[in-house]
Coordinates of C-alpha atoms and ligand atoms in Angstrom, one line a residue:
M1 CA 77.8 54.1 123.5
T2 CA 79.4 55.6 120.4
I3 CA 79.1 53.7 117.2
T4 CA 82.1 54.2 115.0
S5 CA 81.7 53.4 111.3
P6 CA 84.2 50.9 109.9
A7 CA 87.2 52.4 108.2
M8 CA 87.3 53.0 104.5
P9 CA 90.3 51.5 102.8
H10 CA 92.7 54.4 102.2
H11 CA 94.2 52.9 99.0
I12 CA 92.3 50.5 96.7
A13 CA 94.1 48.7 93.9
I14 CA 92.2 47.0 91.0
V15 CA 93.1 44.5 88.3
M16 CA 90.4 45.6 85.8
D17 CA 89.9 42.2 84.1
G18 CA 87.2 40.8 81.9
N19 CA 86.8 43.4 79.2
G20 CA 87.4 40.9 76.4
R21 CA 84.9 38.4 77.6
W22 CA 82.3 41.1 78.1
A23 CA 82.7 42.0 74.4
T24 CA 82.9 38.5 73.1
R25 CA 79.6 37.6 74.9
R26 CA 77.9 40.4 73.0
F27 CA 79.5 39.3 69.7
L28 CA 81.5 42.6 69.7
P29 CA 85.2 43.0 69.0
R30 CA 87.4 42.8 72.2
V31 CA 88.3 46.5 71.8
A32 CA 84.6 47.4 72.4
G33 CA 85.0 45.7 75.8
H34 CA 88.1 47.9 76.6
K35 CA 86.0 51.0 75.6
Q36 CA 83.3 50.0 78.0
G37 CA 86.1 49.4 80.5
V38 CA 87.0 53.1 80.4
E39 CA 83.4 53.9 81.2
S40 CA 83.5 51.5 84.2
L41 CA 86.7 53.2 85.4
R42 CA 85.1 56.6 85.3
R43 CA 82.2 55.3 87.4
C44 CA 84.6 53.7 89.8
V45 CA 86.7 56.8 90.2
K46 CA 83.6 58.8 91.0
A47 CA 82.4 56.2 93.5
C48 CA 85.8 56.3 95.2
V49 CA 85.7 60.1 95.4
D50 CA 82.2 60.0 96.9
R51 CA 83.3 57.4 99.5
G52 CA 86.4 59.3 100.6
V53 CA 88.9 56.8 99.3
A54 CA 92.2 58.6 99.0
V55 CA 94.1 56.5 96.5
L56 CA 93.0 54.3 93.6
T57 CA 95.5 52.3 91.6
V58 CA 94.4 50.5 88.5
F59 CA 96.0 48.0 86.1
A60 CA 95.3 49.2 82.6
F61 CA 98.0 47.5 80.5
S62 CA 100.6 45.0 81.7
S63 CA 104.2 44.4 80.5
E64 CA 102.8 41.1 79.2
N65 CA 99.9 42.5 77.3
W66 CA 102.2 43.3 74.4
N67 CA 101.9 39.6 73.6
R68 CA 98.3 40.1 72.5
P69 CA 97.2 40.4 68.8
V70 CA 98.6 43.5 67.1
E71 CA 95.1 44.9 66.4
E72 CA 94.1 44.6 70.1
V73 CA 97.4 46.3 71.3
S74 CA 96.9 49.2 68.8
G75 CA 93.2 49.4 69.8
L76 CA 94.3 49.8 73.4
M77 CA 96.9 52.4 72.5
D78 CA 94.3 54.4 70.5
L79 CA 91.9 54.2 73.5
M80 CA 94.6 55.6 75.7
V81 CA 95.1 58.6 73.3
G82 CA 91.3 59.2 73.2
A83 CA 90.9 58.8 77.0
L84 CA 93.7 61.3 77.6
G85 CA 92.0 63.9 75.5
R86 CA 88.4 63.3 76.7
E87 CA 88.7 62.2 80.3
V88 CA 91.5 64.3 81.8
P89 CA 89.5 67.6 82.0
K90 CA 86.6 65.7 83.6
L91 CA 88.8 64.0 86.1
S92 CA 90.6 67.2 86.9
H93 CA 87.2 68.9 87.5
D94 CA 86.4 66.1 90.0
G95 CA 89.7 66.8 91.9
V96 CA 91.6 63.8 90.7
R97 CA 95.4 63.8 90.5
L98 CA 96.8 61.5 87.9
H99 CA 100.0 59.5 88.0
F100 CA 101.0 57.0 85.2
I101 CA 103.1 54.1 86.5
G102 CA 105.1 52.0 84.1
E103 CA 107.9 51.8 81.5
R104 CA 107.5 54.8 79.2
G105 CA 110.3 53.8 76.9
G106 CA 108.2 51.4 75.0
L107 CA 105.3 53.9 74.4
S108 CA 104.8 56.1 71.4
E109 CA 105.9 59.7 71.7
K110 CA 102.3 60.9 71.4
I111 CA 101.2 58.8 74.4
A112 CA 104.4 59.5 76.4
A113 CA 103.8 63.3 75.9
G114 CA 100.1 62.9 76.8
L115 CA 100.9 61.1 80.0
L116 CA 103.2 63.9 81.1
Q117 CA 100.7 66.6 80.1
A118 CA 97.9 64.8 82.1
E119 CA 100.1 64.6 85.2
A120 CA 101.0 68.3 84.9
A121 CA 97.4 69.3 84.4
T122 CA 96.1 67.5 87.5
A123 CA 99.1 68.0 89.8
R124 CA 97.3 70.5 92.1
N125 CA 94.3 68.2 92.7
T126 CA 93.9 66.7 96.1
R127 CA 90.6 64.7 96.3
L128 CA 91.9 61.4 94.9
V129 CA 95.2 60.1 93.6
L130 CA 94.6 57.9 90.6
N131 CA 97.6 55.8 89.6
V132 CA 97.1 54.3 86.2
C133 CA 99.5 51.4 85.7
F134 CA 100.3 51.3 82.0
N135 CA 103.0 49.2 80.5
Y136 CA 103.6 48.1 84.1
G137 CA 104.8 44.9 85.8
G138 CA 105.5 44.3 89.4
R139 CA 108.8 42.6 88.5
W140 CA 109.8 45.6 86.3
D141 CA 109.2 47.9 89.3
I142 CA 111.3 45.8 91.7
A143 CA 114.1 45.3 89.2
R144 CA 114.1 49.0 88.3
A145 CA 114.2 50.1 91.9
A146 CA 117.1 47.7 92.7
A147 CA 119.0 48.9 89.6
Q148 CA 118.6 52.6 90.7
L149 CA 120.0 51.8 94.2
V150 CA 122.9 49.9 92.7
A151 CA 123.7 52.8 90.3
R152 CA 123.6 55.2 93.3
G153 CA 125.8 52.9 95.4
E154 CA 123.0 52.6 98.1
P155 CA 122.4 49.4 100.1
L156 CA 119.5 47.2 99.0
T157 CA 117.5 47.6 102.2
E158 CA 113.7 47.3 102.4
A159 CA 113.4 51.0 103.2
N160 CA 115.6 52.0 100.3
L161 CA 113.8 49.7 97.8
D162 CA 110.4 51.0 99.0
A163 CA 111.5 54.6 98.4
A164 CA 112.8 53.8 94.9
M165 CA 109.6 51.9 93.9
A166 CA 107.1 53.5 91.4
L167 CA 104.4 53.9 94.0
S168 CA 106.6 55.5 96.7
H169 CA 104.3 58.6 96.7
V170 CA 101.4 56.7 98.3
P171 CA 101.1 54.2 101.1
D172 CA 100.6 50.5 100.3
P173 CA 97.2 49.3 99.1
D174 CA 94.8 48.2 101.8
L175 CA 92.4 46.4 99.4
F176 CA 93.4 44.6 96.2
I177 CA 90.4 43.8 94.0
R178 CA 90.5 41.6 90.8
T179 CA 87.4 41.4 88.7
G180 CA 86.7 38.9 85.9
G181 CA 86.8 35.7 88.1
E182 CA 90.5 34.9 87.9
Q183 CA 92.3 34.5 91.2
R184 CA 95.9 35.6 90.4
L185 CA 98.0 38.7 90.7
S186 CA 99.3 38.7 87.0
N187 CA 102.4 40.7 88.0
F188 CA 100.5 43.6 89.6
L189 CA 101.9 45.4 92.7
L190 CA 104.0 42.4 93.8
W191 CA 106.0 44.4 96.4
Q192 CA 103.3 46.8 97.6
S193 CA 100.5 44.2 98.1
A194 CA 102.4 42.3 100.9
Y195 CA 99.6 43.1 103.4
A196 CA 96.7 44.0 101.1
E197 CA 93.4 42.3 101.7
L198 CA 92.5 40.4 98.5
F199 CA 89.0 40.4 97.0
F200 CA 88.2 38.5 93.8
S201 CA 84.9 39.3 92.0
D202 CA 83.3 37.2 89.3
R203 CA 81.9 40.4 87.7
L204 CA 83.6 41.4 84.4
W205 CA 85.2 44.8 84.7
P206 CA 82.6 46.7 82.5
E207 CA 79.9 45.4 85.0
F208 CA 81.8 46.3 88.1
D209 CA 79.4 49.0 89.5
E210 CA 79.0 51.0 92.7
A211 CA 77.2 48.1 94.4
A212 CA 80.1 45.7 93.5
L213 CA 82.6 48.2 94.9
D214 CA 80.6 48.5 98.1
E215 CA 80.5 44.7 98.4
A216 CA 84.3 44.6 98.2
I217 CA 84.7 47.4 100.7
A218 CA 82.2 45.7 103.1
A219 CA 84.2 42.5 102.8
F220 CA 87.4 44.4 103.6
Q221 CA 85.8 46.0 106.6
R222 CA 84.9 42.5 108.0
R223 CA 88.6 41.4 107.8
E224 CA 90.9 41.5 110.8
R225 CA 94.2 42.8 109.6
R226 CA 96.8 41.4 112.0
F227 CA 100.1 42.2 110.3
G228 CA 101.7 39.3 112.0
Q229 CA 100.2 39.9 115.5
T230 CA 97.6 37.8 117.2
S231 CA 93.9 38.6 117.6
A232 CA 94.4 38.9 121.3
Q233 CA 97.1 41.5 120.9
L234 CA 94.8 43.6 118.6
A235 CA 91.9 43.3 121.1
G236 CA 94.3 44.5 123.8
G237 CA 94.8 47.7 121.8
A238 CA 98.2 46.8 120.2
R239 CA 98.6 48.7 117.0
H240 CA 100.5 47.8 113.9
D241 CA 103.4 50.2 113.4
P242 CA 104.7 49.9 109.9
Q243 CA 107.9 51.7 110.9
A244 CA 108.7 49.1 113.6
A245 CA 109.1 46.1 111.2
Ligands
IPE1 C1 91.5 43.4 81.0 O1 90.6 42.7 80.3 C2 92.1 44.6 80.2 C3 93.5 44.4 79.7 C4 94.2 43.4 79.9 C5 94.0 45.5 78.9 P1 91.0 41.5 79.3 O2 91.2 42.1 77.9 O3 92.1 40.7 79.9 O4 89.6 40.7 79.3 P2 89.5 39.1 79.3 O5 90.2 38.6 80.5 O6 90.1 38.6 78.0 O7 88.0 38.9 79.4
IPE2 C1 96.0 41.6 83.9 O1 95.0 41.0 83.1 C2 96.4 43.0 83.2 C3 95.3 44.0 83.2 C4 94.1 43.9 83.8 C5 95.7 45.2 82.6 P1 95.3 39.9 82.0 O2 94.0 39.5 81.5 O3 96.3 40.4 81.1 O4 95.9 38.7 82.9 P2 96.2 37.2 82.6 O5 96.9 37.1 81.3 O6 94.8 36.6 82.5 O7 96.9 36.6 83.8
MG3 MG1 92.1 39.1 81.1

């Protein structure tokens, strides 16, 4: 008898939530929680590389996060500038290819240039694709894709929309994790998560370590992904063919 190990999710998406609460509980400013969140992301990226996960997509700043207090928004922007300088060489060394997903128009010139530079510097890496969603919203993504098709005079079919979406360079997420205890999507990957397995963790993002990731992956591996079929069909060897939809 051969024992096959359960499949790793190919693509994991994470709403990295709970930084503010992590800081507040320690009587620290919220930005200290975001700083710790960057450390947690580094650990998570390394863990994904070690486990053979091919794609990691994280929510770093939402279209709605502009509504936060000015000091917090500027703290987050400063953190991005710092992380671009400090983390990109290390990520590149680990074989990570970076993509930034989101509306760049609203960002400072310094950040916009930094994002382009980081993408170019890591473009040849092949171990892990890391999509950092920054100034991103799922509705922004869908509306922008639709507008592109209209401008090109192409029909609004599922396939055309899919190809025009910001994550068209990777397959849809298999596992969608949200930390921080909330059980909502908050406008993350609305289109792409149609068949993702959802996992909600009570851990705050700065505390989401390798063991917590393994717990999420183990939960994923216990799920039966039916894609509209029945259990009996799957047991009989029927396979989901995304092209046949
Ligand atoms: C998520 O943590 C990070 C961002 C939204 C930038 P939060 O800052 O939302 O943390 P909580 O939810 O207030 O604890
Ligand atoms: C979602 O978290 C956005 C990010 C993690 C970047 P929020 O903390 O902004 O979500 P809500 O406001 O609680 O829904
Ligand atoms: Mg939050």
